Coordinates of C-alpha atoms in Angstrom, one line a residue:
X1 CA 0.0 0.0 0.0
X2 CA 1.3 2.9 -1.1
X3 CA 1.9 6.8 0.8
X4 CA -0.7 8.1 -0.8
X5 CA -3.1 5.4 -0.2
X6 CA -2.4 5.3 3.4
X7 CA -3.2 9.4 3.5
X8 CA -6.9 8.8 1.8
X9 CA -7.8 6.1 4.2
X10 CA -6.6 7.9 7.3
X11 CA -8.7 10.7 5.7
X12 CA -11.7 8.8 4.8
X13 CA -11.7 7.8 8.8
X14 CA -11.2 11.6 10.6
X15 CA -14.0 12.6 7.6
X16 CA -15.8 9.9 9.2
X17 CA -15.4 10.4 12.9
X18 CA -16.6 13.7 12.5
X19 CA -19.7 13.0 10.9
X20 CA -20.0 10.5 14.0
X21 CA -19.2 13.4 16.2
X22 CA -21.6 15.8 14.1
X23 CA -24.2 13.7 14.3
X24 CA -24.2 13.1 17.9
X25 CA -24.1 16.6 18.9
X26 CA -27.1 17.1 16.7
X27 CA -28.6 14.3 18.5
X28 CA -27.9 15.2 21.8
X29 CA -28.5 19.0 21.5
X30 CA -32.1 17.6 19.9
X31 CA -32.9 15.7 23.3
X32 CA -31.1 17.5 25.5
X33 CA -32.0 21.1 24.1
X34 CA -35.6 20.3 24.0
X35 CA -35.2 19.5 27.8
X36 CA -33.1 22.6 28.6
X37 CA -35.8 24.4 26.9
X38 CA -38.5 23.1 28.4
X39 CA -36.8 23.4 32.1
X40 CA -36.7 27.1 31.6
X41 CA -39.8 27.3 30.8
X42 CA -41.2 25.4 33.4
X43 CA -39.0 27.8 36.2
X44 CA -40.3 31.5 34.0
X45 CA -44.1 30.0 33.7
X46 CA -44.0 28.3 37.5
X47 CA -42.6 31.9 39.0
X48 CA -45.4 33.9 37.6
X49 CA -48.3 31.4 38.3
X50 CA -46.5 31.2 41.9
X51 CA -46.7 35.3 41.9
X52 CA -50.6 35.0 41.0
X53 CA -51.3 32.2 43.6
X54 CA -49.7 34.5 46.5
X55 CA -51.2 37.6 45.5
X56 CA -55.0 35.7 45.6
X57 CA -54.0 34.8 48.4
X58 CA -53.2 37.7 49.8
X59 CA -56.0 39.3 49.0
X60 CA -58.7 36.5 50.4
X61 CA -56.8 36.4 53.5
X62 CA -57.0 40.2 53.6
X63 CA -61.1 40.1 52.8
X64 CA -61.7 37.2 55.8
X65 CA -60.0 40.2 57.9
X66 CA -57.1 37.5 59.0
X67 CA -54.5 39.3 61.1
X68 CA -51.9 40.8 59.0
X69 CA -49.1 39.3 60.8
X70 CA -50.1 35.8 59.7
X71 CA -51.4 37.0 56.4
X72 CA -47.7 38.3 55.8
X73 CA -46.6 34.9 57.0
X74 CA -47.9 32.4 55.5
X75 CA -47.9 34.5 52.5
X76 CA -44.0 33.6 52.7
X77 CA -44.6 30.5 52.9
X78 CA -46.8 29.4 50.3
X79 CA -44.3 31.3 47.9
X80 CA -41.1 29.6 49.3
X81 CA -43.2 26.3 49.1
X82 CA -44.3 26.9 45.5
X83 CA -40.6 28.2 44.1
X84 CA -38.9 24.9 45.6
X85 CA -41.6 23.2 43.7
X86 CA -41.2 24.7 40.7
X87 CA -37.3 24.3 40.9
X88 CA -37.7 20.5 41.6
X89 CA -39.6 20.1 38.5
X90 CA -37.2 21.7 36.5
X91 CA -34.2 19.3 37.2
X92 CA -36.7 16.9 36.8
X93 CA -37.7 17.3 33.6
X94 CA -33.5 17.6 32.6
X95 CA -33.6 13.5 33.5
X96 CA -32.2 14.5 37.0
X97 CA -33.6 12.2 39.8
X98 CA -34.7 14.4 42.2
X99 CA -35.7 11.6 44.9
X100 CA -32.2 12.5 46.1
X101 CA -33.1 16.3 46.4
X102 CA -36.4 15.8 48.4
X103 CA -34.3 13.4 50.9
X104 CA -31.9 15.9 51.3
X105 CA -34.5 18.8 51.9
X106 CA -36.3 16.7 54.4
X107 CA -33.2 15.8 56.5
X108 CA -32.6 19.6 56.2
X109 CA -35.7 20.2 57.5
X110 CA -35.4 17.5 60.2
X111 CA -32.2 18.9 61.4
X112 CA -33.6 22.2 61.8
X113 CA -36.4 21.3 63.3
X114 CA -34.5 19.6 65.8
X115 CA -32.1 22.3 66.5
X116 CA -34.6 25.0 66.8
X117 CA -37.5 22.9 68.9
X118 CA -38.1 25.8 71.6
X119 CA -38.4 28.3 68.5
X120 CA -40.8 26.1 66.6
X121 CA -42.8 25.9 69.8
X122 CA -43.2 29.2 70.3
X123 CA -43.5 29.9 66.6
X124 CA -47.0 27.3 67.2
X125 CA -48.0 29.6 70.2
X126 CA -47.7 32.7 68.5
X127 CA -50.3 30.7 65.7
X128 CA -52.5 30.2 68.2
X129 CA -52.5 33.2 70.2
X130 CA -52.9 35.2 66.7
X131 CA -55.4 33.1 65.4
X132 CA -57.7 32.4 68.8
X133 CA -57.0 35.9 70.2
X134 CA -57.6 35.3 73.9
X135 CA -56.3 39.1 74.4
X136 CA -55.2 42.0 71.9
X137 CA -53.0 45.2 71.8
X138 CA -54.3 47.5 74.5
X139 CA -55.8 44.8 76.7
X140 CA -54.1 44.6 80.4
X141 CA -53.3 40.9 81.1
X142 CA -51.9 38.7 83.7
X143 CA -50.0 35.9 81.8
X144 CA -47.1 33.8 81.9
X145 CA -46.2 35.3 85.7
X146 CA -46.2 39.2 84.0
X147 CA -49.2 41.7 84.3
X148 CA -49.2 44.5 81.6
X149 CA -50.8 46.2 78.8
X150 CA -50.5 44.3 75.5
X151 CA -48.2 46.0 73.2
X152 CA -47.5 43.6 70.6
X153 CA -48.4 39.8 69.5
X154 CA -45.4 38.6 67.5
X155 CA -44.9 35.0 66.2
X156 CA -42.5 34.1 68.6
X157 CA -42.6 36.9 70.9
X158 CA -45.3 39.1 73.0
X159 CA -44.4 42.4 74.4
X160 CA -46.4 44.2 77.4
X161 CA -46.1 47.1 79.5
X162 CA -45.9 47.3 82.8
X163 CA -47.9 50.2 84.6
X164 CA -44.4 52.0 85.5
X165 CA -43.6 51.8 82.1
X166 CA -40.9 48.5 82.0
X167 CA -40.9 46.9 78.8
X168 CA -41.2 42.7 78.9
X169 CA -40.9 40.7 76.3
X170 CA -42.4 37.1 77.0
X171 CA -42.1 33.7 74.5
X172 CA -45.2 32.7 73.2
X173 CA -45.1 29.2 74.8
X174 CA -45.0 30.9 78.4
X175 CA -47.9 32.4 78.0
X176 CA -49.9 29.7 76.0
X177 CA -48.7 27.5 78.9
X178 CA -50.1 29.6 81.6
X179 CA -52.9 30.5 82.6
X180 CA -54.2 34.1 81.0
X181 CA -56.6 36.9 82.7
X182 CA -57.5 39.6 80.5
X183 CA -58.8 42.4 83.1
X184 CA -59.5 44.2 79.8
X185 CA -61.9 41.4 78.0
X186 CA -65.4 43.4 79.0
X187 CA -66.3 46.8 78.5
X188 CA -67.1 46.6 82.6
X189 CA -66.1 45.6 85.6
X190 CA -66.8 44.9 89.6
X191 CA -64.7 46.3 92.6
X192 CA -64.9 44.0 95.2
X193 CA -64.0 46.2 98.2
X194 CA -64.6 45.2 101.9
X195 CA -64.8 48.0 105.0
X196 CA -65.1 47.1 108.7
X197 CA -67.1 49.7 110.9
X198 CA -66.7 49.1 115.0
X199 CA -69.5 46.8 117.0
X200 CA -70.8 49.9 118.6
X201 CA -71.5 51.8 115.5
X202 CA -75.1 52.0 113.6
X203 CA -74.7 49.7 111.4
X204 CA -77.8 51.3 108.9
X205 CA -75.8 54.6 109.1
X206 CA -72.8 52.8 107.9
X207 CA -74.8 51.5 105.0
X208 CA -76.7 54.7 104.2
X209 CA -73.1 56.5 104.4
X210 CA -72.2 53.7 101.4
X211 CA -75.1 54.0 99.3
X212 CA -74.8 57.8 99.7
X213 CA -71.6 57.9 98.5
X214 CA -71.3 55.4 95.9
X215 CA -75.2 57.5 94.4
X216 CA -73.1 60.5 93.9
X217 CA -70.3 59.2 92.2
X218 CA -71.5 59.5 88.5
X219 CA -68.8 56.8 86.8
X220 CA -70.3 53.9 89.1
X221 CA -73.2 52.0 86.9
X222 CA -76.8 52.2 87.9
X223 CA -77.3 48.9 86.3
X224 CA -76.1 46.3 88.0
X225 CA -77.2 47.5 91.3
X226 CA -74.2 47.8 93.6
X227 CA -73.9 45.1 96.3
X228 CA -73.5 46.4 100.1
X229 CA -74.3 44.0 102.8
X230 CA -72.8 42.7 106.1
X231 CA -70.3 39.5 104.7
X232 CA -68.6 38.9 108.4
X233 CA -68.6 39.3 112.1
X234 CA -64.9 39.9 113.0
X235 CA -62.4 39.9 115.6
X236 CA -62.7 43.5 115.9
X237 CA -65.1 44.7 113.2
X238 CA -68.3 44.2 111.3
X239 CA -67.6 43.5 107.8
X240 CA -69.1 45.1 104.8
X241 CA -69.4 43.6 101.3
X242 CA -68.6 46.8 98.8
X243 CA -69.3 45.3 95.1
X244 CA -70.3 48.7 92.5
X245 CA -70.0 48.1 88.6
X246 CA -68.0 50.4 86.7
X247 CA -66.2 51.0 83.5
X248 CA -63.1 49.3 82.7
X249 CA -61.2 52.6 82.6
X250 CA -62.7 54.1 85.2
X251 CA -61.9 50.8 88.1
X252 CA -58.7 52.7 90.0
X253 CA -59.9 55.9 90.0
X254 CA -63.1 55.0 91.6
X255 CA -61.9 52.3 94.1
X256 CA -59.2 54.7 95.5
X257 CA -61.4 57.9 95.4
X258 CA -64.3 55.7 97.4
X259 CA -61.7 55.0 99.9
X260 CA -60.2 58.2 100.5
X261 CA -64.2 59.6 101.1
X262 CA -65.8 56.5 102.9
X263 CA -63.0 57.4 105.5
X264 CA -63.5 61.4 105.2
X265 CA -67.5 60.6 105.9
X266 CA -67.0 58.3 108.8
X267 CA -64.8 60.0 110.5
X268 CA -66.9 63.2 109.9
X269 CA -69.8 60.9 111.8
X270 CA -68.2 59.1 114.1
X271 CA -68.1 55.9 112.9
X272 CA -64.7 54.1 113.6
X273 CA -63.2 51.7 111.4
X274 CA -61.5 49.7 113.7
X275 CA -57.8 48.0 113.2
X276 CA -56.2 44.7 115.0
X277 CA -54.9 46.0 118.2
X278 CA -54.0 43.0 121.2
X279 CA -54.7 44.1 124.7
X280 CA -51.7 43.3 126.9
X281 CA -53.0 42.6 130.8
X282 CA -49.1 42.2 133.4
X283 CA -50.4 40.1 136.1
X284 CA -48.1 41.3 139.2
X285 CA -47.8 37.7 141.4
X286 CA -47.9 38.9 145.2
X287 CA -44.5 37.0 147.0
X288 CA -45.5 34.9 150.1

């Protein structure tokens, strides 16, 4: 075999491979192009639908009146829920199993839950406390071992007021495991109150006296009646029952104003209100 020979042949075989080569590029970018194409698509298409979903629901969760904390919430979520969706199926449809993926997003997910168990707890609580509203901003409430005024409901937080002003900021999980008393739940309340006048006094003075003073007071309710009766004999003192409706607002200012003049009015007719005193008797033995 001649030179020359040898030349064609090797040439007839590079022509060759690269027709091979040609061919399969054409081939693959066919299959493979069609899929890269379609991936893309899927991610635009799936990230504008995901955009319309949130936004309708959005706006239902704004026309049921939901609370716009959670409404911002699990906004969030739903997007974040439908993008990881939407990504999945696009490396699916590349030929990409994405059984691997998902296991590795819920060991994630696992881990996290498990490093972040007395977040997640309090996350639930603030759920709960949003969505079952035993108290709102403004209310005054006794809960988780704090008393204050209500100054914000957070997801994992609350914050109150104290009366002298102290900021306290509570997880959600002490308060949902505790017991809660919101003084500010009714537009009324009672003031239980209880006033001991001396044995010797008139004890239908002492009432009138009561009555009297609780009938000129124009922020104690007509309706209910106030309760005054005798509860107790005491030690030292008859006991009276002192129970007049009021509004919320008005509860401190009324109880200590009634106290400062139910004193001023006895003491202006001789009624005593008596306090514990001991009587101390020396016996003196005689010596033999």
């Amino acid at each position: 075999m001649t030179e020359g020979e040898i030349s064609q042949k090797v040439s007839l075989v590079n022509q060759a491979t690269e027709a091979t080569v040609v061919e399969k590029m054409i081939e693959a970018l066919s299959l493979y192009g069609m899929k890269i194409i379609a991936a893309v698509l899927i991610i635009v298409v799936g990230l504008w639908i995901s955009k319309i979903i949130k936004s309708c629901f959005l706006k239902t969760l704004q026309k049921k009146k939901v609370d716009p904390t959670l409404v911002g919430f699990f906004a969030s979520m739903l997007h974040g829920g439908l993008v990881i969706f939407v990504f999945i199926s696009a490396i699916s449809k590349l030929g990409v199993q994405t059984a691997s993926f998902v296991a590795v997003i819920g060991a994630a997910g696992l881990a996290v839950g498990l490093a972040l168990q007395g977040s997640l707890s309090n996350f639930a609580a603030g759920i709960l406390l949003i969505l079952f509203k035993p108290f709102k901003v403004g209310n005054f409430v006794k809960a988780g071992g704090e008393a204050g005024v209500i100054v914000e409901v957070g997801i994992f937080t609350t914050e109150m007021k104290t009366p002298d002003n102290v900021q306290i900021i509570i997880p959600n999980s002490t308060i949902m495991g505790s017991a809660i008393t919101n003084v500010s739940a009714h537009p009324t309340r009672r003031i239980d109150m209880t006033l001991g006048v001396g044995y010797d006094d008139d004890l239908n003075m002492a009432k009138q006296i009561i009555e009297d003073l609780l009938a000129a007071d124009e922020r104690v309710l007509k309706d209910p009646v106030a309760t005054i009766a005798v509860a107790n004999l005491g030690d030292s003192s008859v006991e009276f029952v002192i129970r007049p409706w009021v509004n919320s607002a008005d509860y401190w200012a009324v109880k200590f104003d009634f106290t400062k003049a139910v004193k001023e009015k006895f003491d202006a007719e001789g009624i005593s209100i008596p306090y514990p005193q001991s009587d101390v008797h020396v016996f003196q033995e005689k010596s033999s």
